[in-house]
mmCIF file of N, CA and C in Angstrom:
data_model
loop_
_atom_site.group_PDB
_atom_site.id
_atom_site.type_symbol
_atom_site.label_atom_id
_atom_site.label_comp_id
_atom_site.label_asym_id
_atom_site.label_seq_id
_atom_site.Cartn_x
_atom_site.Cartn_y
_atom_site.Cartn_z
ATOM 1 N N MET A 15 10.231 -19.155 50.035
ATOM 2 C CA MET A 15 10.278 -20.557 49.095
ATOM 3 C C MET A 15 9.681 -20.388 47.682
ATOM 4 N N SER A 16 10.435 -20.710 46.915
ATOM 5 C CA SER A 16 10.007 -20.596 45.391
ATOM 6 C C SER A 16 8.730 -21.432 45.221
ATOM 7 N N GLU A 17 8.473 -21.274 43.990
ATOM 8 C CA GLU A 17 7.143 -22.430 43.411
ATOM 9 C C GLU A 17 7.762 -23.637 43.188
ATOM 10 N N GLU A 18 7.082 -24.715 42.472
ATOM 11 C CA GLU A 18 7.489 -25.955 42.102
ATOM 12 C C GLU A 18 8.518 -25.351 41.060
ATOM 13 N N THR A 19 9.797 -26.435 41.347
ATOM 14 C CA THR A 19 10.436 -26.375 40.369
ATOM 15 C C THR A 19 10.775 -27.770 39.726
ATOM 16 N N LEU A 20 12.027 -27.694 38.561
ATOM 17 C CA LEU A 20 12.103 -28.659 37.923
ATOM 18 C C LEU A 20 12.302 -29.805 39.193
ATOM 19 N N PHE A 21 13.237 -29.644 40.230
ATOM 20 C CA PHE A 21 13.590 -30.514 41.116
ATOM 21 C C PHE A 21 12.294 -31.094 42.221
ATOM 22 N N THR A 22 11.217 -30.213 42.496
ATOM 23 C CA THR A 22 10.318 -30.966 43.034
ATOM 24 C C THR A 22 9.678 -32.094 42.175
ATOM 25 N N ARG A 23 9.612 -31.897 41.053
ATOM 26 C CA ARG A 23 8.909 -32.445 39.943
ATOM 27 C C ARG A 23 9.424 -33.874 40.120
ATOM 28 N N ILE A 24 10.877 -33.989 40.427
ATOM 29 C CA ILE A 24 11.878 -34.896 40.271
ATOM 30 C C ILE A 24 11.516 -35.774 41.540
ATOM 31 N N VAL A 25 11.509 -35.346 42.768
ATOM 32 C CA VAL A 25 10.958 -35.220 44.454
ATOM 33 C C VAL A 25 9.799 -36.152 44.006
ATOM 34 N N GLU A 26 9.005 -35.432 43.134
ATOM 35 C CA GLU A 26 7.357 -36.064 43.672
ATOM 36 C C GLU A 26 7.235 -37.314 42.372
ATOM 37 N N ASP A 27 8.423 -37.542 42.110
ATOM 38 C CA ASP A 27 8.261 -38.879 40.916
ATOM 39 C C ASP A 27 7.604 -38.301 39.427
ATOM 40 N N GLU A 28 7.404 -37.350 39.417
ATOM 41 C CA GLU A 28 6.888 -37.043 38.002
ATOM 42 C C GLU A 28 7.663 -37.002 36.970
ATOM 43 N N ILE A 29 9.043 -36.577 37.231
ATOM 44 C CA ILE A 29 10.245 -36.650 36.118
ATOM 45 C C ILE A 29 11.091 -37.828 37.183
ATOM 46 N N PRO A 30 11.562 -38.891 36.059
ATOM 47 C CA PRO A 30 12.137 -39.915 36.645
ATOM 48 C C PRO A 30 13.867 -39.391 36.849
ATOM 49 N N SER A 31 14.390 -39.950 37.578
ATOM 50 C CA SER A 31 16.107 -39.654 37.953
ATOM 51 C C SER A 31 16.459 -40.929 38.926
ATOM 52 N N ASP A 32 17.907 -40.908 38.627
ATOM 53 C CA ASP A 32 18.605 -42.160 39.050
ATOM 54 C C ASP A 32 18.757 -41.368 40.691
ATOM 55 N N THR A 33 17.989 -41.867 41.150
ATOM 56 C CA THR A 33 18.070 -41.044 42.544
ATOM 57 C C THR A 33 19.237 -42.394 43.667
ATOM 58 N N VAL A 34 19.917 -41.614 44.370
ATOM 59 C CA VAL A 34 21.111 -42.215 45.315
ATOM 60 C C VAL A 34 20.724 -42.370 46.523
ATOM 61 N N TYR A 35 19.548 -41.025 46.824
ATOM 62 C CA TYR A 35 19.362 -40.909 48.644
ATOM 63 C C TYR A 35 18.237 -40.273 48.490
ATOM 64 N N GLU A 36 17.504 -40.692 49.624
ATOM 65 C CA GLU A 36 16.174 -40.257 50.165
ATOM 66 C C GLU A 36 15.867 -40.200 51.468
ATOM 67 N N ASP A 37 15.277 -38.877 52.018
ATOM 68 C CA ASP A 37 14.999 -39.208 53.551
ATOM 69 C C ASP A 37 13.790 -38.101 53.493
ATOM 70 N N GLU A 38 13.197 -37.788 54.869
ATOM 71 C CA GLU A 38 12.279 -36.854 54.937
ATOM 72 C C GLU A 38 12.336 -35.439 54.552
ATOM 73 N N THR A 39 13.942 -35.109 54.254
ATOM 74 C CA THR A 39 14.567 -33.561 54.152
ATOM 75 C C THR A 39 15.236 -33.209 52.785
ATOM 76 N N THR A 40 15.961 -34.435 52.319
ATOM 77 C CA THR A 40 17.111 -34.194 51.432
ATOM 78 C C THR A 40 16.505 -35.496 50.367
ATOM 79 N N TYR A 41 17.260 -35.092 49.038
ATOM 80 C CA TYR A 41 16.917 -36.064 48.349
ATOM 81 C C TYR A 41 18.681 -35.822 47.087
ATOM 82 N N ALA A 42 18.846 -36.715 46.629
ATOM 83 C CA ALA A 42 20.373 -36.819 45.764
ATOM 84 C C ALA A 42 19.742 -37.579 44.835
ATOM 85 N N PHE A 43 20.296 -37.409 43.389
ATOM 86 C CA PHE A 43 19.989 -38.124 42.084
ATOM 87 C C PHE A 43 21.354 -37.469 41.584
ATOM 88 N N LEU A 44 21.460 -38.433 40.395
ATOM 89 C CA LEU A 44 22.742 -38.259 39.341
ATOM 90 C C LEU A 44 22.284 -37.145 38.468
ATOM 91 N N ASP A 45 22.922 -35.947 37.991
ATOM 92 C CA ASP A 45 22.814 -35.297 37.349
ATOM 93 C C ASP A 45 22.501 -35.606 36.005
ATOM 94 N N VAL A 46 21.831 -35.146 34.625
ATOM 95 C CA VAL A 46 21.032 -35.926 33.720
ATOM 96 C C VAL A 46 22.374 -35.112 32.481
ATOM 97 N N ASN A 47 23.064 -34.075 32.864
ATOM 98 C CA ASN A 47 24.205 -33.248 32.186
ATOM 99 C C ASN A 47 25.379 -33.373 32.481
ATOM 100 N N PRO A 48 26.058 -34.620 33.084
ATOM 101 C CA PRO A 48 27.203 -34.480 34.282
ATOM 102 C C PRO A 48 28.564 -34.178 33.514
ATOM 103 N N LEU A 49 29.290 -33.382 34.391
ATOM 104 C CA LEU A 49 30.288 -33.031 34.175
ATOM 105 C C LEU A 49 31.309 -34.044 34.322
ATOM 106 N N ALA A 50 31.082 -34.939 35.048
ATOM 107 C CA ALA A 50 31.862 -36.310 35.168
ATOM 108 C C ALA A 50 31.072 -37.593 35.456
ATOM 109 N N PRO A 51 31.401 -38.575 35.221
ATOM 110 C CA PRO A 51 30.812 -39.774 35.741
ATOM 111 C C PRO A 51 30.693 -39.703 37.354
ATOM 112 N N GLY A 52 29.177 -39.922 37.860
ATOM 113 C CA GLY A 52 29.003 -39.912 39.213
ATOM 114 C C GLY A 52 28.654 -38.436 39.719
ATOM 115 N N HIS A 53 28.625 -37.304 38.466
ATOM 116 C CA HIS A 53 28.191 -35.965 39.189
ATOM 117 C C HIS A 53 26.422 -35.992 39.900
ATOM 118 N N THR A 54 26.749 -35.532 40.647
ATOM 119 C CA THR A 54 25.431 -35.909 41.666
ATOM 120 C C THR A 54 24.729 -34.649 41.846
ATOM 121 N N LEU A 55 23.503 -34.726 42.437
ATOM 122 C CA LEU A 55 23.125 -33.130 42.830
ATOM 123 C C LEU A 55 22.612 -33.804 44.486
ATOM 124 N N VAL A 56 22.722 -32.666 45.175
ATOM 125 C CA VAL A 56 21.914 -33.187 46.939
ATOM 126 C C VAL A 56 21.196 -32.078 46.593
ATOM 127 N N ILE A 57 20.085 -31.878 47.161
ATOM 128 C CA ILE A 57 18.838 -30.917 47.413
ATOM 129 C C ILE A 57 17.881 -30.908 48.590
ATOM 130 N N PRO A 58 17.636 -29.902 49.231
ATOM 131 C CA PRO A 58 16.420 -29.777 50.294
ATOM 132 C C PRO A 58 15.353 -30.199 49.537
ATOM 133 N N LYS A 59 14.240 -30.970 49.964
ATOM 134 C CA LYS A 59 13.131 -31.357 49.127
ATOM 135 C C LYS A 59 12.309 -30.353 49.112
ATOM 136 N N GLU A 60 12.225 -29.256 49.946
ATOM 137 C CA GLU A 60 11.534 -28.093 50.087
ATOM 138 C C GLU A 60 12.052 -27.087 48.877
ATOM 139 N N PRO A 61 11.602 -26.338 48.400
ATOM 140 C CA PRO A 61 12.171 -25.678 46.925
ATOM 141 C C PRO A 61 12.481 -24.557 47.427
ATOM 142 N N TYR A 62 13.441 -24.230 48.108
ATOM 143 C CA TYR A 62 14.130 -22.956 48.892
ATOM 144 C C TYR A 62 15.080 -22.461 47.313
ATOM 145 N N GLU A 63 14.911 -21.518 47.050
ATOM 146 C CA GLU A 63 15.668 -20.637 45.930
ATOM 147 C C GLU A 63 17.244 -20.469 46.485
ATOM 148 N N ARG A 64 17.284 -20.137 47.372
ATOM 149 C CA ARG A 64 18.728 -19.470 47.668
ATOM 150 C C ARG A 64 19.066 -19.783 49.302
ATOM 151 N N LEU A 65 20.454 -20.306 49.365
ATOM 152 C CA LEU A 65 20.958 -20.565 50.425
ATOM 153 C C LEU A 65 20.408 -19.941 52.063
ATOM 154 N N SER A 66 20.140 -18.501 51.688
ATOM 155 C CA SER A 66 19.973 -17.850 52.953
ATOM 156 C C SER A 66 18.632 -18.202 53.111
ATOM 157 N N GLU A 67 17.568 -18.897 52.493
ATOM 158 C CA GLU A 67 16.451 -19.165 52.521
ATOM 159 C C GLU A 67 16.211 -20.358 53.251
ATOM 160 N N LEU A 68 17.142 -21.622 53.429
ATOM 161 C CA LEU A 68 17.295 -22.427 54.099
ATOM 162 C C LEU A 68 17.193 -22.450 55.614
ATOM 163 N N PRO A 69 16.197 -23.140 56.141
ATOM 164 C CA PRO A 69 16.361 -23.018 57.430
ATOM 165 C C PRO A 69 17.561 -24.021 58.296
ATOM 166 N N PRO A 70 18.061 -23.450 58.999
ATOM 167 C CA PRO A 70 19.317 -24.197 59.536
ATOM 168 C C PRO A 70 19.280 -25.685 60.195
ATOM 169 N N ALA A 71 17.910 -26.114 60.393
ATOM 170 C CA ALA A 71 17.689 -27.437 60.683
ATOM 171 C C ALA A 71 17.999 -28.235 59.594
ATOM 172 N N GLU A 72 16.917 -27.573 58.291
ATOM 173 C CA GLU A 72 17.198 -28.269 57.277
ATOM 174 C C GLU A 72 18.816 -28.483 56.432
ATOM 175 N N ALA A 73 19.209 -27.048 56.810
ATOM 176 C CA ALA A 73 20.807 -27.008 56.562
ATOM 177 C C ALA A 73 21.607 -28.326 56.829
ATOM 178 N N ALA A 74 21.587 -28.266 58.020
ATOM 179 C CA ALA A 74 22.303 -29.154 58.740
ATOM 180 C C ALA A 74 22.018 -30.675 58.215
ATOM 181 N N ASP A 75 20.438 -30.852 57.964
ATOM 182 C CA ASP A 75 20.262 -32.343 57.320
ATOM 183 C C ASP A 75 20.862 -32.461 55.914
ATOM 184 N N VAL A 76 20.895 -31.470 55.259
ATOM 185 C CA VAL A 76 21.285 -31.682 53.903
ATOM 186 C C VAL A 76 22.918 -31.631 53.823
ATOM 187 N N PHE A 77 23.352 -30.950 54.795
ATOM 188 C CA PHE A 77 25.073 -31.212 54.986
ATOM 189 C C PHE A 77 25.302 -32.090 55.255
ATOM 190 N N SER A 78 24.908 -32.979 56.119
ATOM 191 C CA SER A 78 25.043 -34.154 56.627
ATOM 192 C C SER A 78 25.288 -34.863 55.335
ATOM 193 N N VAL A 79 24.215 -34.624 54.329
ATOM 194 C CA VAL A 79 23.902 -35.844 53.586
ATOM 195 C C VAL A 79 25.114 -35.660 52.446
ATOM 196 N N LEU A 80 25.303 -34.440 52.402
ATOM 197 C CA LEU A 80 26.210 -34.121 51.569
ATOM 198 C C LEU A 80 27.300 -34.680 51.661
ATOM 199 N N GLY A 81 27.841 -34.572 52.738
ATOM 200 C CA GLY A 81 29.090 -35.210 53.447
ATOM 201 C C GLY A 81 29.272 -36.825 53.121
ATOM 202 N N GLU A 82 28.238 -37.664 53.443
ATOM 203 C CA GLU A 82 27.790 -38.928 52.927
ATOM 204 C C GLU A 82 28.138 -39.159 51.884
ATOM 205 N N ILE A 83 27.004 -38.842 50.909
ATOM 206 C CA ILE A 83 27.223 -39.189 49.500
ATOM 207 C C ILE A 83 28.165 -38.668 48.936
ATOM 208 N N THR A 84 28.861 -37.364 48.952
ATOM 209 C CA THR A 84 30.152 -37.372 48.558
ATOM 210 C C THR A 84 31.339 -38.387 48.659
ATOM 211 N N ALA A 85 31.524 -38.807 49.876
ATOM 212 C CA ALA A 85 32.428 -40.312 49.949
ATOM 213 C C ALA A 85 31.488 -41.405 49.287
ATOM 214 N N ALA A 86 30.360 -41.745 49.029
ATOM 215 C CA ALA A 86 29.716 -42.717 48.051
ATOM 216 C C ALA A 86 30.542 -42.534 46.521
ATOM 217 N N VAL A 87 30.275 -41.194 46.393
ATOM 218 C CA VAL A 87 30.326 -40.982 44.919
ATOM 219 C C VAL A 87 31.807 -41.045 44.648
ATOM 220 N N GLU A 88 32.856 -41.040 45.296
ATOM 221 C CA GLU A 88 33.990 -40.810 45.215
ATOM 222 C C GLU A 88 34.686 -42.408 45.261
ATOM 223 N N ALA A 89 34.166 -43.129 46.309
ATOM 224 C CA ALA A 89 34.133 -44.608 46.223
ATOM 225 C C ALA A 89 33.774 -45.486 44.780
ATOM 226 N N ALA A 90 32.104 -44.919 44.547
ATOM 227 C CA ALA A 90 31.811 -45.570 43.464
ATOM 228 C C ALA A 90 32.536 -45.401 41.989
ATOM 229 N N VAL A 91 33.128 -44.391 41.802
ATOM 230 C CA VAL A 91 33.809 -43.950 40.617
ATOM 231 C C VAL A 91 35.076 -43.840 40.539
ATOM 232 N N ASP A 92 35.819 -44.060 41.823
ATOM 233 C CA ASP A 92 36.996 -44.385 41.904
ATOM 234 C C ASP A 92 37.720 -42.845 41.763
ATOM 235 N N ALA A 93 37.269 -41.843 42.168
ATOM 236 C CA ALA A 93 37.374 -40.366 42.000
ATOM 237 C C ALA A 93 38.784 -40.112 43.096
ATOM 238 N N ASP A 94 39.651 -39.406 42.351
ATOM 239 C CA ASP A 94 40.927 -38.803 43.458
ATOM 240 C C ASP A 94 40.346 -37.474 44.350
ATOM 241 N N GLY A 95 39.248 -37.043 43.877
ATOM 242 C CA GLY A 95 38.625 -36.158 45.009
ATOM 243 C C GLY A 95 37.440 -35.842 44.404
ATOM 244 N N THR A 96 36.827 -34.719 44.870
ATOM 245 C CA THR A 96 35.884 -34.018 44.084
ATOM 246 C C THR A 96 35.360 -32.633 44.430
ATOM 247 N N THR A 97 34.720 -31.758 43.599
ATOM 248 C CA THR A 97 34.435 -30.396 44.140
ATOM 249 C C THR A 97 33.215 -30.283 44.111
ATOM 250 N N ILE A 98 32.980 -29.942 45.277
ATOM 251 C CA ILE A 98 31.263 -29.323 45.593
ATOM 252 C C ILE A 98 31.028 -27.919 45.535
ATOM 253 N N ALA A 99 29.977 -27.861 44.839
ATOM 254 C CA ALA A 99 29.580 -26.594 44.107
ATOM 255 C C ALA A 99 28.091 -26.432 44.413
ATOM 256 N N LEU A 100 28.062 -24.901 45.106
ATOM 257 C CA LEU A 100 26.678 -24.358 45.112
ATOM 258 C C LEU A 100 26.615 -22.997 44.006
ATOM 259 N N ASN A 101 25.995 -23.063 43.278
ATOM 260 C CA ASN A 101 25.461 -21.951 42.653
ATOM 261 C C ASN A 101 24.196 -20.996 43.260
ATOM 262 N N ASN A 102 24.214 -19.807 43.756
ATOM 263 C CA ASN A 102 23.708 -19.111 44.619
ATOM 264 C C ASN A 102 23.059 -17.990 44.057
ATOM 265 N N GLY A 103 22.228 -18.493 43.178
ATOM 266 C CA GLY A 103 21.572 -17.450 42.236
ATOM 267 C C GLY A 103 21.922 -16.907 41.140
ATOM 268 N N GLU A 104 20.690 -16.713 39.924
ATOM 269 C CA GLU A 104 21.214 -16.769 38.646
ATOM 270 C C GLU A 104 22.663 -15.986 37.953
ATOM 271 N N ALA A 105 22.881 -14.815 39.092
ATOM 272 C CA ALA A 105 23.974 -14.527 38.304
ATOM 273 C C ALA A 105 25.188 -15.073 38.818
ATOM 274 N N ALA A 106 25.292 -16.260 39.481
ATOM 275 C CA ALA A 106 26.240 -17.109 39.911
ATOM 276 C C ALA A 106 26.058 -18.306 38.858
ATOM 277 N N GLY A 107 25.318 -18.782 38.180
ATOM 278 C CA GLY A 107 24.771 -19.815 37.163
ATOM 279 C C GLY A 107 23.662 -20.906 37.709
ATOM 280 N N GLN A 108 23.233 -20.242 38.850
ATOM 281 C CA GLN A 108 22.151 -21.387 39.068
ATOM 282 C C GLN A 108 21.136 -21.368 38.124
ATOM 283 N N GLU A 109 20.776 -22.516 37.377
ATOM 284 C CA GLU A 109 19.863 -22.502 36.397
ATOM 285 C C GLU A 109 18.524 -23.194 36.846
ATOM 286 N N VAL A 110 18.326 -23.910 38.086
ATOM 287 C CA VAL A 110 17.280 -24.180 38.535
ATOM 288 C C VAL A 110 16.727 -23.388 39.828
ATOM 289 N N PRO A 111 15.603 -22.935 39.868
ATOM 290 C CA PRO A 111 15.538 -21.737 41.157
ATOM 291 C C PRO A 111 15.253 -22.548 42.346
ATOM 292 N N HIS A 112 16.157 -23.688 42.794
ATOM 293 C CA HIS A 112 16.226 -24.434 43.912
ATOM 294 C C HIS A 112 17.330 -24.879 44.297
ATOM 295 N N VAL A 113 17.563 -24.178 45.530
ATOM 296 C CA VAL A 113 18.950 -24.920 45.861
ATOM 297 C C VAL A 113 19.516 -25.995 45.943
ATOM 298 N N HIS A 114 20.862 -26.044 45.361
ATOM 299 C CA HIS A 114 21.345 -27.623 45.099
ATOM 300 C C HIS A 114 22.964 -27.738 44.913
ATOM 301 N N TRP A 115 23.402 -28.533 45.465
ATOM 302 C CA TRP A 115 24.849 -28.624 45.830
ATOM 303 C C TRP A 115 25.373 -29.802 44.700
ATOM 304 N N HIS A 116 26.265 -29.415 43.761
ATOM 305 C CA HIS A 116 26.962 -30.370 42.833
ATOM 306 C C HIS A 116 27.857 -31.221 43.603
ATOM 307 N N ILE A 117 28.310 -32.424 43.525
ATOM 308 C CA ILE A 117 29.083 -33.494 43.883
ATOM 309 C C ILE A 117 30.021 -33.664 42.367
ATOM 310 N N ILE A 118 31.021 -33.344 41.914
ATOM 311 C CA ILE A 118 31.421 -33.229 40.726
ATOM 312 C C ILE A 118 32.969 -34.198 41.292
ATOM 313 N N PRO A 119 33.040 -35.484 40.482
ATOM 314 C CA PRO A 119 34.037 -36.081 40.896
ATOM 315 C C PRO A 119 35.471 -35.554 39.993
ATOM 316 N N GLN A 120 36.491 -35.590 40.530
ATOM 317 C CA GLN A 120 37.684 -35.038 40.242
ATOM 318 C C GLN A 120 38.816 -36.382 39.903
ATOM 319 N N PHE A 121 39.453 -36.355 38.872
ATOM 320 C CA PHE A 121 40.539 -37.347 38.711
ATOM 321 C C PHE A 121 41.550 -36.898 38.352
ATOM 322 N N GLU A 122 42.556 -37.648 39.061
ATOM 323 C CA GLU A 122 44.156 -37.013 38.647
ATOM 324 C C GLU A 122 44.561 -36.704 37.231
ATOM 325 N N ASP A 123 44.164 -37.909 36.235
ATOM 326 C CA ASP A 123 44.256 -37.794 35.012
ATOM 327 C C ASP A 123 43.383 -36.674 33.852
ATOM 328 N N ASP A 124 42.573 -35.989 34.909
ATOM 329 C CA ASP A 124 41.541 -35.624 33.974
ATOM 330 C C ASP A 124 41.440 -34.247 33.359
ATOM 331 N N THR A 125 40.764 -33.902 32.611
ATOM 332 C CA THR A 125 41.095 -32.079 32.345
ATOM 333 C C THR A 125 40.103 -31.335 33.100
ATOM 334 N N ALA A 126 39.271 -31.616 33.745
ATOM 335 C CA ALA A 126 38.657 -30.969 34.718
ATOM 336 C C ALA A 126 39.314 -30.447 35.791
ATOM 337 N N ARG A 127 39.438 -29.369 36.145
ATOM 338 C CA ARG A 127 40.123 -28.714 37.268
ATOM 339 C C ARG A 127 39.373 -28.079 38.394
ATOM 340 N N PRO A 128 39.843 -28.053 39.653
ATOM 341 C CA PRO A 128 39.630 -27.226 41.136
ATOM 342 C C PRO A 128 38.912 -25.944 40.541
ATOM 343 N N ILE A 129 37.832 -25.852 41.400
ATOM 344 C CA ILE A 129 37.287 -24.444 41.375
ATOM 345 C C ILE A 129 38.027 -23.215 40.957
ATOM 346 N N HIS A 130 39.344 -22.745 41.852
ATOM 347 C CA HIS A 130 40.012 -22.181 41.702
ATOM 348 C C HIS A 130 40.423 -21.801 40.183
ATOM 349 N N ALA A 131 40.846 -22.551 39.462
ATOM 350 C CA ALA A 131 41.399 -22.727 38.256
ATOM 351 C C ALA A 131 40.253 -21.779 37.198
ATOM 352 N N LEU A 132 39.016 -22.171 37.833
ATOM 353 C CA LEU A 132 37.961 -21.339 36.979
ATOM 354 C C LEU A 132 37.788 -19.802 36.463
ATOM 355 N N PHE A 133 38.635 -19.005 37.800
ATOM 356 C CA PHE A 133 38.617 -17.783 38.118
ATOM 357 C C PHE A 133 39.722 -16.874 37.587
ATOM 358 N N ASP A 134 39.886 -16.130 37.335
ATOM 359 C CA ASP A 134 41.319 -15.209 37.275
ATOM 360 C C ASP A 134 41.495 -14.630 38.413
ATOM 361 N N GLY A 135 40.727 -14.582 39.538
ATOM 362 C CA GLY A 135 40.698 -13.938 40.490
ATOM 363 C C GLY A 135 40.501 -12.546 40.585
ATOM 364 N N ALA A 136 40.523 -11.827 41.915
ATOM 365 C CA ALA A 136 40.272 -10.295 42.142
ATOM 366 C C ALA A 136 41.299 -9.809 42.990
ATOM 367 N N GLU A 137 42.084 -8.727 41.948
ATOM 368 C CA GLU A 137 43.134 -8.137 42.628
ATOM 369 C C GLU A 137 42.685 -7.195 43.901
ATOM 370 N N LEU A 138 42.861 -7.586 44.849
ATOM 371 C CA LEU A 138 42.422 -6.474 45.987
ATOM 372 C C LEU A 138 43.674 -6.170 46.937
ATOM 373 N N SER A 139 43.310 -4.907 47.450
ATOM 374 C CA SER A 139 44.623 -4.490 48.414
ATOM 375 C C SER A 139 44.132 -5.081 49.971
ATOM 376 N N ASP A 140 44.953 -4.888 50.494
ATOM 377 C CA ASP A 140 44.808 -5.216 52.180
ATOM 378 C C ASP A 140 43.590 -4.555 52.815
ATOM 379 N N GLU A 141 43.575 -3.070 52.302
ATOM 380 C CA GLU A 141 42.799 -2.198 52.497
ATOM 381 C C GLU A 141 41.255 -2.552 52.145
ATOM 382 N N GLU A 142 41.166 -2.742 50.896
ATOM 383 C CA GLU A 142 39.930 -3.183 50.334
ATOM 384 C C GLU A 142 39.456 -4.482 50.987
ATOM 385 N N ARG A 143 40.346 -5.554 51.187
ATOM 386 C CA ARG A 143 39.769 -6.929 51.911
ATOM 387 C C ARG A 143 39.178 -6.288 53.273
ATOM 388 N N SER A 144 39.888 -5.611 53.826
ATOM 389 C CA SER A 144 39.469 -5.299 55.448
ATOM 390 C C SER A 144 38.024 -4.716 55.354
ATOM 391 N N GLU A 145 37.641 -3.697 54.504
ATOM 392 C CA GLU A 145 36.635 -2.965 54.388
ATOM 393 C C GLU A 145 35.493 -4.224 53.954
ATOM 394 N N ILE A 146 35.760 -4.688 52.808
ATOM 395 C CA ILE A 146 34.845 -5.870 52.344
ATOM 396 C C ILE A 146 34.576 -6.860 53.683
ATOM 397 N N ALA A 147 35.623 -7.025 54.503
ATOM 398 C CA ALA A 147 35.232 -8.107 55.779
ATOM 399 C C ALA A 147 34.668 -7.187 56.911
ATOM 400 N N ALA A 148 34.474 -6.191 56.801
ATOM 401 C CA ALA A 148 33.822 -4.933 57.853
ATOM 402 C C ALA A 148 32.182 -5.450 57.637
ATOM 403 N N ARG A 149 32.278 -4.950 55.965
ATOM 404 C CA ARG A 149 30.737 -4.937 55.572
ATOM 405 C C ARG A 149 30.097 -6.312 55.618
ATOM 406 N N ILE A 150 30.757 -7.473 55.375
ATOM 407 C CA ILE A 150 30.375 -8.726 55.789
ATOM 408 C C ILE A 150 29.837 -8.823 57.136
ATOM 409 N N ARG A 151 30.826 -8.611 58.106
ATOM 410 C CA ARG A 151 30.514 -8.729 59.722
ATOM 411 C C ARG A 151 29.120 -8.139 59.994
ATOM 412 N N ASP A 152 28.694 -6.531 59.373
ATOM 413 C CA ASP A 152 27.975 -5.916 59.646
ATOM 414 C C ASP A 152 26.793 -6.467 58.853
ATOM 415 N N ASN A 153 26.581 -6.947 57.922
ATOM 416 C CA ASN A 153 25.291 -7.369 57.519
ATOM 417 C C ASN A 153 24.982 -8.925 57.893
ATOM 418 N N ARG A 154 25.461 -9.402 59.063
ATOM 419 C CA ARG A 154 25.264 -10.757 59.298
ATOM 420 C C ARG A 154 23.837 -10.699 60.083
#
């Protein structure tokens, strides 16, 4: 677990937030720099820095809330869909060292694009993909 973060200060009510959900393990609030109306962050209350640090029981709690809040966000802003994103580590764009999911509403007439449109993609041969899959299985 990491030290106190901006998000733990929000959970502890040291920094105000537009809270949309709270229970024993999970907290959800509107992003102060939203990519779309209704952009919401869902976090475990404990400041785990990376997804791999989040214990399975807490992950299950957070993921259950994530689904519920996603539906509520879509209904609240009449979104046609949502992008759910987790930047896992600084190299992936994680700015706050506290694992968190972004719920980003998407609209048919919007300029925001699904996550696949953000990347050019990697050109891999069948052999390269097979080798990577084997290494992933070996590292579980």
